PDB file of C-alpha atoms and ligand atoms in Angstrom:
ATOM      1  CA  UNK A 240      -0.398  -0.005  -0.114  1.00  0.00           C
ATOM      2  CA  UNK A 241       2.490   2.587   1.031  1.00  0.00           C
ATOM      3  CA  UNK A 242       4.253   1.773  -1.878  1.00  0.00           C
ATOM      4  CA  UNK A 243       1.622   2.886  -4.548  1.00  0.00           C
ATOM      5  CA  UNK A 244       0.676   6.240  -2.577  1.00  0.00           C
ATOM      6  CA  UNK A 245       5.126   6.752  -2.920  1.00  0.00           C
ATOM      7  CA  UNK A 246       4.631   6.275  -6.099  1.00  0.00           C
ATOM      8  CA  UNK A 247       1.338   9.148  -6.455  1.00  0.00           C
ATOM      9  CA  UNK A 248       3.151  11.597  -4.306  1.00  0.00           C
ATOM     10  CA  UNK A 249       6.274  11.925  -6.422  1.00  0.00           C
ATOM     11  CA  UNK A 250       4.314  13.013  -9.582  1.00  0.00           C
ATOM     12  CA  UNK A 251       3.926  16.368  -7.407  1.00  0.00           C
ATOM     13  CA  UNK A 252       0.270  16.444  -8.334  1.00  0.00           C
ATOM     14  CA  UNK A 253      -0.710  13.848  -5.865  1.00  0.00           C
ATOM     15  CA  UNK A 254      -4.868  12.896  -5.621  1.00  0.00           C
ATOM     16  CA  UNK A 255      -5.426  10.044  -3.789  1.00  0.00           C
ATOM     17  CA  UNK A 256      -9.235   8.071  -2.731  1.00  0.00           C
ATOM     18  CA  UNK A 257     -10.594   9.791   0.040  1.00  0.00           C
ATOM     19  CA  UNK A 258     -10.768   6.548   2.292  1.00  0.00           C
ATOM     20  CA  UNK A 259     -10.862   8.600   5.264  1.00  0.00           C
ATOM     21  CA  UNK A 260     -13.482  11.263   5.102  1.00  0.00           C
ATOM     22  CA  UNK A 261     -15.079  11.885   8.142  1.00  0.00           C
ATOM     23  CA  UNK A 262     -12.145  10.475  10.377  1.00  0.00           C
ATOM     24  CA  UNK A 263     -10.988  12.861  13.361  1.00  0.00           C
ATOM     25  CA  UNK A 264      -7.645  12.270  14.166  1.00  0.00           C
ATOM     26  CA  UNK A 265      -5.972  13.831  16.832  1.00  0.00           C
ATOM     27  CA  UNK A 266      -1.824  14.783  16.901  1.00  0.00           C
ATOM     28  CA  UNK A 267      -1.453  14.712  20.305  1.00  0.00           C
ATOM     29  CA  UNK A 268       2.222  16.067  20.782  1.00  0.00           C
ATOM     30  CA  UNK A 269       3.796  16.470  24.258  1.00  0.00           C
ATOM     31  CA  UNK A 270       7.309  16.424  22.443  1.00  0.00           C
ATOM     32  CA  UNK A 271       8.505  18.810  20.148  1.00  0.00           C
ATOM     33  CA  UNK A 272       8.742  17.387  16.465  1.00  0.00           C
ATOM     34  CA  UNK A 273       9.068  18.154  12.792  1.00  0.00           C
ATOM     35  CA  UNK A 274       8.918  14.771  10.548  1.00  0.00           C
ATOM     36  CA  UNK A 275       6.554  12.771  12.750  1.00  0.00           C
ATOM     37  CA  UNK A 276       3.841  15.295  13.350  1.00  0.00           C
ATOM     38  CA  UNK A 277       3.916  16.944   9.881  1.00  0.00           C
ATOM     39  CA  UNK A 278       3.944  13.755   7.731  1.00  0.00           C
ATOM     40  CA  UNK A 279       0.915  12.141  10.151  1.00  0.00           C
ATOM     41  CA  UNK A 280      -0.595  15.220   8.995  1.00  0.00           C
ATOM     42  CA  UNK A 281       0.155  15.320   5.585  1.00  0.00           C
ATOM     43  CA  UNK A 282      -0.732  11.533   5.758  1.00  0.00           C
ATOM     44  CA  UNK A 283      -4.125  12.164   7.447  1.00  0.00           C
ATOM     45  CA  UNK A 284      -5.052  15.019   4.787  1.00  0.00           C
ATOM     46  CA  UNK A 285      -4.590  13.308   1.579  1.00  0.00           C
ATOM     47  CA  UNK A 286      -7.175  10.795   2.555  1.00  0.00           C
ATOM     48  CA  UNK A 287      -9.039  13.434   3.577  1.00  0.00           C
ATOM     49  CA  UNK A 288      -9.485  12.539   7.270  1.00  0.00           C
ATOM     50  CA  UNK A 289      -9.926  15.825   9.640  1.00  0.00           C
ATOM     51  CA  UNK A 290      -6.688  16.567  11.704  1.00  0.00           C
ATOM     52  CA  UNK A 291      -6.568  17.689  15.263  1.00  0.00           C
ATOM     53  CA  UNK A 292      -3.590  19.454  16.659  1.00  0.00           C
ATOM     54  CA  UNK A 293      -2.828  19.376  20.581  1.00  0.00           C
ATOM     55  CA  UNK A 294      -0.283  20.548  22.044  1.00  0.00           C
ATOM     56  CA  UNK A 295       0.745  20.575  25.843  1.00  0.00           C
ATOM     57  CA  UNK A 296       1.108  24.486  26.285  1.00  0.00           C
ATOM     58  CA  UNK A 297      -2.618  26.113  24.742  1.00  0.00           C
ATOM     59  CA  UNK A 298      -4.311  22.966  26.225  1.00  0.00           C
ATOM     60  CA  UNK A 299      -6.136  21.789  29.743  1.00  0.00           C
ATOM     61  CA  UNK A 300      -2.556  19.657  30.795  1.00  0.00           C
ATOM     62  CA  UNK A 301      -1.204  23.189  31.722  1.00  0.00           C
ATOM     63  CA  UNK A 302      -3.971  23.474  34.317  1.00  0.00           C
ATOM     64  CA  UNK A 303      -3.142  20.531  35.435  1.00  0.00           C
ATOM     65  CA  UNK A 304      -5.687  17.865  33.206  1.00  0.00           C
ATOM     66  CA  UNK A 305      -3.804  14.393  33.087  1.00  0.00           C
ATOM     67  CA  UNK A 306      -2.942  12.566  30.268  1.00  0.00           C
ATOM     68  CA  UNK A 307      -5.926   9.962  30.881  1.00  0.00           C
ATOM     69  CA  UNK A 308      -8.393  12.432  31.260  1.00  0.00           C
ATOM     70  CA  UNK A 309      -7.738  14.175  27.853  1.00  0.00           C
ATOM     71  CA  UNK A 310      -7.487  11.122  25.734  1.00  0.00           C
ATOM     72  CA  UNK A 311     -11.310  10.446  27.558  1.00  0.00           C
ATOM     73  CA  UNK A 312     -12.436  14.236  26.919  1.00  0.00           C
ATOM     74  CA  UNK A 313     -11.386  14.227  23.220  1.00  0.00           C
ATOM     75  CA  UNK A 314     -12.700  10.350  22.544  1.00  0.00           C
ATOM     76  CA  UNK A 315     -16.187  12.129  23.708  1.00  0.00           C
ATOM     77  CA  UNK A 316     -15.820  14.742  20.760  1.00  0.00           C
ATOM     78  CA  UNK A 317     -16.117  11.787  18.141  1.00  0.00           C
ATOM     79  CA  UNK A 318     -12.067  11.366  18.003  1.00  0.00           C
ATOM     80  CA  UNK A 319     -11.174   8.102  15.814  1.00  0.00           C
ATOM     81  CA  UNK A 320      -7.832   8.103  16.390  1.00  0.00           C
ATOM     82  CA  UNK A 321      -4.503   8.957  18.510  1.00  0.00           C
ATOM     83  CA  UNK A 322      -1.932   9.790  17.233  1.00  0.00           C
ATOM     84  CA  UNK A 323       0.468  10.358  20.346  1.00  0.00           C
ATOM     85  CA  UNK A 324       4.360  11.246  21.123  1.00  0.00           C
ATOM     86  CA  UNK A 325       5.339  11.665  24.401  1.00  0.00           C
ATOM     87  CA  UNK A 326       8.323  11.837  26.627  1.00  0.00           C
ATOM     88  CA  UNK A 327       7.243   8.257  28.792  1.00  0.00           C
ATOM     89  CA  UNK A 328       8.231   5.053  28.046  1.00  0.00           C
ATOM     90  CA  UNK A 329       4.807   3.033  28.198  1.00  0.00           C
ATOM     91  CA  UNK A 330       2.290   6.488  27.394  1.00  0.00           C
ATOM     92  CA  UNK A 331       0.858   4.903  24.373  1.00  0.00           C
ATOM     93  CA  UNK A 332       0.677   1.964  25.804  1.00  0.00           C
ATOM     94  CA  UNK A 333      -1.149   3.500  28.641  1.00  0.00           C
ATOM     95  CA  UNK A 334      -3.475   5.048  27.000  1.00  0.00           C
ATOM     96  CA  UNK A 335      -4.767   2.110  24.692  1.00  0.00           C
ATOM     97  CA  UNK A 336      -6.320   0.762  28.130  1.00  0.00           C
ATOM     98  CA  UNK A 337      -8.601   4.497  28.846  1.00  0.00           C
ATOM     99  CA  UNK A 338     -10.113   4.820  24.549  1.00  0.00           C
ATOM    100  CA  UNK A 339     -11.834   1.738  22.417  1.00  0.00           C
ATOM    101  CA  UNK A 340     -10.515   4.729  19.704  1.00  0.00           C
ATOM    102  CA  UNK A 341      -7.152   3.221  17.538  1.00  0.00           C
ATOM    103  CA  UNK A 342      -3.679   4.695  19.322  1.00  0.00           C
ATOM    104  CA  UNK A 343      -0.971   5.210  17.300  1.00  0.00           C
ATOM    105  CA  UNK A 344       2.527   5.536  19.101  1.00  0.00           C
ATOM    106  CA  UNK A 345       4.617   8.714  17.430  1.00  0.00           C
ATOM    107  CA  UNK A 346       7.085   8.000  19.975  1.00  0.00           C
ATOM    108  CA  UNK A 347       7.176   7.333  23.777  1.00  0.00           C
ATOM    109  CA  UNK A 348       9.988   8.210  25.721  1.00  0.00           C
ATOM    110  CA  UNK A 349      13.321   6.422  25.117  1.00  0.00           C
ATOM    111  CA  UNK A 350      11.048   3.180  24.553  1.00  0.00           C
ATOM    112  CA  UNK A 351       9.824   2.997  20.773  1.00  0.00           C
ATOM    113  CA  UNK A 352       9.037   4.888  17.617  1.00  0.00           C
ATOM    114  CA  UNK A 353       7.101   2.324  15.697  1.00  0.00           C
ATOM    115  CA  UNK A 354       6.572   4.250  12.450  1.00  0.00           C
ATOM    116  CA  UNK A 355       9.954   5.667  11.943  1.00  0.00           C
ATOM    117  CA  UNK A 356      10.965   2.065  11.938  1.00  0.00           C
ATOM    118  CA  UNK A 357       9.037   1.581   9.480  1.00  0.00           C
ATOM    119  CA  UNK A 358       9.653   4.344   7.067  1.00  0.00           C
ATOM    120  CA  UNK A 359      13.515   2.879   7.527  1.00  0.00           C
ATOM    121  CA  UNK A 360      12.163  -0.635   6.279  1.00  0.00           C
ATOM    122  CA  UNK A 361      10.526   0.603   3.417  1.00  0.00           C
ATOM    123  CA  UNK A 362      13.061   2.781   2.512  1.00  0.00           C
ATOM    124  CA  UNK A 363      16.239  -0.010   2.370  1.00  0.00           C
ATOM    125  CA  UNK A 364      13.545  -2.615   1.130  1.00  0.00           C
ATOM    126  CA  UNK A 365      12.735   0.325  -1.742  1.00  0.00           C
ATOM    127  CA  UNK A 366      17.025   0.560  -1.974  1.00  0.00           C
ATOM    128  CA  UNK A 367      18.129  -3.042  -1.568  1.00  0.00           C
ATOM    129  CA  UNK A 368      14.872  -4.391  -3.482  1.00  0.00           C
ATOM    130  CA  UNK A 369      14.798  -6.834  -0.287  1.00  0.00           C
ATOM    131  CA  UNK A 370      15.688  -6.403   3.309  1.00  0.00           C
ATOM    132  CA  UNK A 371      16.343 -10.176   4.585  1.00  0.00           C
ATOM    133  CA  UNK A 372      20.057 -11.069   5.003  1.00  0.00           C
ATOM    134  CA  UNK A 373      21.088  -7.120   4.590  1.00  0.00           C
ATOM    135  CA  UNK A 374      23.136  -5.694   6.978  1.00  0.00           C
ATOM    136  CA  UNK A 375      22.521  -2.958   9.378  1.00  0.00           C
ATOM    137  CA  UNK A 376      24.759  -1.080  11.710  1.00  0.00           C
ATOM    138  CA  UNK A 377      22.873   1.817  14.359  1.00  0.00           C
ATOM    139  CA  UNK A 378      25.398   3.980  15.378  1.00  0.00           C
ATOM    140  CA  UNK A 379      25.176   6.333  17.604  1.00  0.00           C
ATOM    141  CA  UNK A 380      23.306   6.737  21.219  1.00  0.00           C
ATOM    142  CA  UNK A 381      21.419   3.370  21.085  1.00  0.00           C
ATOM    143  CA  UNK A 382      21.153   3.421  25.395  1.00  0.00           C
ATOM    144  CA  UNK A 383      18.305   6.329  24.288  1.00  0.00           C
ATOM    145  CA  UNK A 384      16.821   5.562  21.239  1.00  0.00           C
ATOM    146  CA  UNK A 385      13.412   4.085  20.880  1.00  0.00           C
ATOM    147  CA  UNK A 386      14.110   4.404  16.925  1.00  0.00           C
ATOM    148  CA  UNK A 387      16.915   2.518  17.189  1.00  0.00           C
ATOM    149  CA  UNK A 388      14.653  -0.501  19.528  1.00  0.00           C
ATOM    150  CA  UNK A 389      11.613  -0.343  17.077  1.00  0.00           C
ATOM    151  CA  UNK A 390      14.453  -0.658  14.184  1.00  0.00           C
ATOM    152  CA  UNK A 391      16.314  -4.005  15.933  1.00  0.00           C
ATOM    153  CA  UNK A 392      12.741  -5.633  16.507  1.00  0.00           C
ATOM    154  CA  UNK A 393      11.365  -4.656  12.885  1.00  0.00           C
ATOM    155  CA  UNK A 394      14.524  -5.554  10.996  1.00  0.00           C
ATOM    156  CA  UNK A 395      15.051  -8.697  12.686  1.00  0.00           C
ATOM    157  CA  UNK A 396      11.576  -9.859  12.351  1.00  0.00           C
ATOM    158  CA  UNK A 397      12.128  -9.629   8.612  1.00  0.00           C
ATOM    159  CA  UNK A 398      15.575 -11.513   8.535  1.00  0.00           C
ATOM    160  CA  UNK A 399      18.113  -8.403   8.886  1.00  0.00           C
ATOM    161  CA  UNK A 400      21.287  -8.401  10.491  1.00  0.00           C
ATOM    162  CA  UNK A 401      21.664  -6.239  13.153  1.00  0.00           C
ATOM    163  CA  UNK A 402      24.680  -4.488  14.697  1.00  0.00           C
ATOM    164  CA  UNK A 403      24.814  -1.544  16.630  1.00  0.00           C
ATOM    165  CA  UNK A 404      28.183   0.270  17.183  1.00  0.00           C
ATOM    166  CA  UNK A 405      28.507   2.917  20.298  1.00  0.00           C
ATOM    167  CA  UNK A 406      30.602   3.810  23.483  1.00  0.00           C
ATOM    168  CA  UNK A 407      29.910   0.989  25.993  1.00  0.00           C
ATOM    169  CA  UNK A 408      28.220   4.065  27.921  1.00  0.00           C
ATOM    170  CA  UNK A 409      25.582   4.183  25.798  1.00  0.00           C
ATOM    171  CA  UNK A 410      24.580   0.773  24.602  1.00  0.00           C
ATOM    172  CA  UNK A 411      21.635  -0.639  26.172  1.00  0.00           C
ATOM    173  CA  UNK A 412      21.812  -2.942  29.225  1.00  0.00           C
ATOM    174  CA  UNK A 413      19.576  -5.489  27.380  1.00  0.00           C
ATOM    175  CA  UNK A 414      21.839  -5.246  24.610  1.00  0.00           C
ATOM    176  CA  UNK A 415      23.067  -8.973  24.596  1.00  0.00           C
ATOM    177  CA  UNK A 416      20.589 -10.682  24.922  1.00  0.00           C
ATOM    178  CA  UNK A 417      18.871  -9.346  21.822  1.00  0.00           C
ATOM    179  CA  UNK A 418      20.398 -11.376  18.927  1.00  0.00           C
ATOM    180  CA  UNK A 419      22.883  -8.603  17.500  1.00  0.00           C
ATOM    181  CA  UNK A 420      26.096  -7.737  16.643  1.00  0.00           C
ATOM    182  CA  UNK A 421      27.889  -5.207  19.102  1.00  0.00           C
ATOM    183  CA  UNK A 422      30.760  -3.560  17.941  1.00  0.00           C
ATOM    184  CA  UNK A 423      32.938  -0.497  19.759  1.00  0.00           C
ATOM    185  CA  UNK A 424      35.007   0.437  16.993  1.00  0.00           C
ATOM    186  CA  UNK A 425      33.806   2.257  14.380  1.00  0.00           C
ATOM    187  CA  UNK A 426      35.713   1.370  11.790  1.00  0.00           C
ATOM    188  CA  UNK A 427      35.226  -2.909  11.805  1.00  0.00           C
ATOM    189  CA  UNK A 428      31.556  -1.965  12.256  1.00  0.00           C
ATOM    190  CA  UNK A 429      30.573  -0.029   8.545  1.00  0.00           C
ATOM    191  CA  UNK A 430      33.475  -2.504   7.378  1.00  0.00           C
ATOM    192  CA  UNK A 431      30.734  -4.888   8.517  1.00  0.00           C
ATOM    193  CA  UNK A 432      28.113  -3.580   7.303  1.00  0.00           C
ATOM    194  CA  UNK A 433      25.645  -2.441   4.256  1.00  0.00           C
ATOM    195  CA  UNK A 434      23.962   0.030   5.534  1.00  0.00           C
ATOM    196  CA  UNK A 435      23.835   2.836   8.919  1.00  0.00           C
ATOM    197  CA  UNK A 436      21.245   4.402  10.742  1.00  0.00           C
ATOM    198  CA  UNK A 437      22.979   7.168  12.336  1.00  0.00           C
ATOM    199  CA  UNK A 438      21.112   8.543  15.656  1.00  0.00           C
ATOM    200  CA  UNK A 439      20.897  11.578  16.722  1.00  0.00           C
ATOM    201  CA  UNK A 440      23.582  12.126  19.988  1.00  0.00           C
ATOM    202  CA  UNK A 441      20.535  12.957  22.458  1.00  0.00           C
ATOM    203  CA  UNK A 442      21.999  16.361  23.513  1.00  0.00           C
ATOM    204  CA  UNK A 443      18.731  16.786  25.232  1.00  0.00           C
ATOM    205  CA  UNK A 444      19.421  13.507  27.419  1.00  0.00           C
ATOM    206  CA  UNK A 445      22.699  12.157  27.227  1.00  0.00           C
ATOM    207  CA  UNK A 446      24.078  14.662  30.348  1.00  0.00           C
ATOM    208  CA  UNK A 447      25.281  12.267  33.519  1.00  0.00           C
ATOM    209  CA  UNK A 448      28.647  11.318  32.273  1.00  0.00           C
ATOM    210  CA  UNK A 449      28.053   9.142  29.266  1.00  0.00           C
ATOM    211  CA  UNK A 450      30.838  10.978  26.991  1.00  0.00           C
ATOM    212  CA  UNK A 451      33.988  12.418  28.000  1.00  0.00           C
ATOM    213  CA  UNK A 452      33.143  15.670  25.285  1.00  0.00           C
ATOM    214  CA  UNK A 453      31.159  16.046  22.400  1.00  0.00           C
ATOM    215  CA  UNK A 454      34.293  16.426  20.690  1.00  0.00           C
ATOM    216  CA  UNK A 455      35.675  13.027  21.661  1.00  0.00           C
ATOM    217  CA  UNK A 456      32.461  11.818  20.538  1.00  0.00           C
ATOM    218  CA  UNK A 457      32.638  13.316  17.216  1.00  0.00           C
ATOM    219  CA  UNK A 458      36.737  12.001  16.479  1.00  0.00           C
ATOM    220  CA  UNK A 459      35.350   7.868  16.857  1.00  0.00           C
ATOM    221  CA  UNK A 460      31.890   8.090  16.254  1.00  0.00           C
ATOM    222  CA  UNK A 461      31.108  10.341  13.677  1.00  0.00           C
ATOM    223  CA  UNK A 462      30.809   9.263  10.168  1.00  0.00           C
ATOM    224  CA  UNK A 463      32.650  11.445   7.834  1.00  0.00           C
ATOM    225  CA  UNK A 464      33.904  11.389   4.157  1.00  0.00           C
ATOM    226  CA  UNK A 465      37.764  10.754   5.680  1.00  0.00           C
ATOM    227  CA  UNK A 466      36.792   7.878   7.436  1.00  0.00           C
ATOM    228  CA  UNK A 467      34.900   5.690   4.710  1.00  0.00           C
ATOM    229  CA  UNK A 468      37.899   6.786   2.374  1.00  0.00           C
ATOM    230  CA  UNK A 469      40.422   5.300   4.672  1.00  0.00           C
ATOM    231  CA  UNK A 470      38.748   2.312   4.850  1.00  0.00           C
ATOM    232  CA  UNK A 471      37.736   2.463   1.217  1.00  0.00           C
ATOM    233  CA  UNK A 472      33.914   1.714   2.175  1.00  0.00           C
ATOM    234  CA  UNK A 473      30.795   2.620  -0.183  1.00  0.00           C
ATOM    235  CA  UNK A 474      27.533   3.140   2.453  1.00  0.00           C
ATOM    236  CA  UNK A 475      24.426   3.923   2.373  1.00  0.00           C
ATOM    237  CA  UNK A 476      23.095   6.048   5.374  1.00  0.00           C
ATOM    238  CA  UNK A 477      20.495   6.767   7.000  1.00  0.00           C
ATOM    239  CA  UNK A 478      19.369   9.295   9.686  1.00  0.00           C
ATOM    240  CA  UNK A 479      15.951   9.602  11.379  1.00  0.00           C
ATOM    241  CA  UNK A 480      16.444  13.529  12.074  1.00  0.00           C
ATOM    242  CA  UNK A 481      17.018  15.711  13.935  1.00  0.00           C
ATOM    243  CA  UNK A 482      21.007  15.437  12.876  1.00  0.00           C
ATOM    244  CA  UNK A 483      23.741  17.314  14.797  1.00  0.00           C
ATOM    245  CA  UNK A 484      26.223  18.355  12.106  1.00  0.00           C
ATOM    246  CA  UNK A 485      29.735  17.490  12.405  1.00  0.00           C
ATOM    247  CA  UNK A 486      28.971  15.692  15.739  1.00  0.00           C
ATOM    248  CA  UNK A 487      27.189  12.126  14.527  1.00  0.00           C
ATOM    249  CA  UNK A 488      27.255  12.776  10.827  1.00  0.00           C
ATOM    250  CA  UNK A 489      29.718  15.555   8.370  1.00  0.00           C
ATOM    251  CA  UNK A 490      28.016  17.694   6.411  1.00  0.00           C
ATOM    252  CA  UNK A 491      29.271  15.678   3.076  1.00  0.00           C
ATOM    253  CA  UNK A 492      27.600  12.384   4.449  1.00  0.00           C
ATOM    254  CA  UNK A 493      24.459  14.635   5.668  1.00  0.00           C
ATOM    255  CA  UNK A 494      23.959  15.795   2.217  1.00  0.00           C
ATOM    256  CA  UNK A 495      25.757  13.972  -0.808  1.00  0.00           C
ATOM    257  CA  UNK A 496      22.628  12.186  -2.756  1.00  0.00           C
ATOM    258  CA  UNK A 497      23.939  11.782  -5.776  1.00  0.00           C
ATOM    259  CA  UNK A 498      27.671  10.621  -6.520  1.00  0.00           C
ATOM    260  CA  UNK A 499      31.069  10.607  -6.388  1.00  0.00           C
ATOM    261  CA  UNK A 500      31.049   9.820  -3.210  1.00  0.00           C
ATOM    262  CA  UNK A 501      31.525   6.846  -0.716  1.00  0.00           C
ATOM    263  CA  UNK A 502      28.545   7.704   1.089  1.00  0.00           C
ATOM    264  CA  UNK A 503      24.590   8.699  -0.703  1.00  0.00           C
ATOM    265  CA  UNK A 504      22.954   9.989   1.705  1.00  0.00           C
ATOM    266  CA  UNK A 505      18.454   8.896   2.189  1.00  0.00           C
ATOM    267  CA  UNK A 506      17.809  11.559   4.908  1.00  0.00           C
ATOM    268  CA  UNK A 507      15.354  13.303   2.910  1.00  0.00           C
ATOM    269  CA  UNK A 508      13.750   9.987   1.080  1.00  0.00           C
ATOM    270  CA  UNK A 509      13.425   8.723   4.520  1.00  0.00           C
ATOM    271  CA  UNK A 510      10.874  12.245   5.069  1.00  0.00           C
ATOM    272  CA  UNK A 511       9.170  11.689   2.026  1.00  0.00           C
ATOM    273  CA  UNK A 512       9.032   7.500   2.428  1.00  0.00           C
ATOM    274  CA  UNK A 513       7.608   9.001   5.757  1.00  0.00           C
ATOM    275  CA  UNK A 514       4.580  10.840   4.516  1.00  0.00           C
ATOM    276  CA  UNK A 515       3.815   7.515   2.406  1.00  0.00           C
ATOM    277  CA  UNK A 516       4.345   4.685   5.143  1.00  0.00           C
ATOM    278  CA  UNK A 517       2.145   6.879   7.834  1.00  0.00           C
ATOM    279  CA  UNK A 518      -1.027   7.020   5.114  1.00  0.00           C
ATOM    280  CA  UNK A 519      -0.376   3.309   5.156  1.00  0.00           C
ATOM    281  CA  UNK A 520      -0.501   2.571   8.175  1.00  0.00           C
ATOM    282  CA  UNK A 521      -3.747   5.226   9.008  1.00  0.00           C
ATOM    283  CA  UNK A 522      -5.869   3.771   5.929  1.00  0.00           C
ATOM    284  CA  UNK A 523      -4.860   0.574   7.472  1.00  0.00           C
ATOM    285  CA  UNK A 524      -5.723   1.070  10.996  1.00  0.00           C
ATOM    286  CA  UNK A 525      -9.083   3.105  10.367  1.00  0.00           C
ATOM    287  CA  UNK A 526     -10.229   1.245   7.275  1.00  0.00           C
ATOM    288  CA  UNK A 527      -9.546  -2.290   8.810  1.00  0.00           C
ATOM    289  CA  UNK A 528      -7.368  -3.232   5.361  1.00  0.00           C
ATOM    290  CA  UNK A 529      -6.173  -6.508   5.977  1.00  0.00           C
ATOM    291  CA  UNK A 530      -2.724  -5.775   3.571  1.00  0.00           C
ATOM    292  CA  UNK A 531      -0.186  -3.234   4.762  1.00  0.00           C
ATOM    293  CA  UNK A 532       2.847  -4.081   2.672  1.00  0.00           C
TER     294      UNK A 532
HETATM  295  N1  LIG B 878      12.647  11.396  13.428  1.00  0.00           N
HETATM  296  C1  LIG B 878      11.321  11.982  14.426  1.00  0.00           C
HETATM  297  O1  LIG B 878      11.120  11.177  15.023  1.00  0.00           O
HETATM  298  O2  LIG B 878      11.402  13.114  13.804  1.00  0.00           O
HETATM  299  P1  LIG B 878      10.758  14.503  14.724  1.00  0.00           P
HETATM  300  O3  LIG B 878      11.022  14.331  16.187  1.00  0.00           O
HETATM  301  O4  LIG B 878      10.830  15.585  14.281  1.00  0.00           O
HETATM  302  O5  LIG B 878       9.519  13.723  14.543  1.00  0.00           O
END
């Protein structure tokens, strides 16, 4: 389904069936977002749904209303689905026990970001033709990353081999039980991989002695042209965004979408794919379509 939506989107003048006409989708974002929030909004509108935008600071949450009461009140207004981003791990799961409506996790704390993983998998499948057997290295702040966790679960289920590469302080405590390969040396990790998902170093969470300094992190774990050239490795590069330029990824690597060079960046392709994938998610959930792929 997402393939068809993508083809239509890139015509520049898409005209989609209005299969979600008369549906209302509440976008409940307790954390900032550019890609996820706008792509869900665009996806919903392409399919004819109405969207309600919620921000904590301009809602009654600022007067002390709880998340549960907020959801119950929106449900009473006949909202059909909730797209929730929240800083607390487990928040989306919590509200599935409060509402009978569809709940889509748009990122909960350090736990999961399932639609990001779906769009990353879509991007990899589109480029390589399949996911099975692909070696994917996830580089960076794995400990705090909901994107990493969802990609590990999704890509393993689809038959990929997964490696993670980060300083030992940013390895999740359960890393050795996930069925993945662990690296602390970036050159070895890249040499092993077919493609890389580079993670944002979560500067807002990564305080408290995880890293000696950003400069040192950048030297040992930054993905740069110089590193790829030195180890003579061509690499397809994904990043969920937002990016910290010249920290986890150099400008050249982030921005190079065409040869020549040792890397090819999929960063903006991922964003386009995010709209197509989220259209497929919304349509599948709200029309009970059986086939998502
Ligand atoms: N990838 C991602 O979740 O980006 P946003 O925080 O901008 O939504």
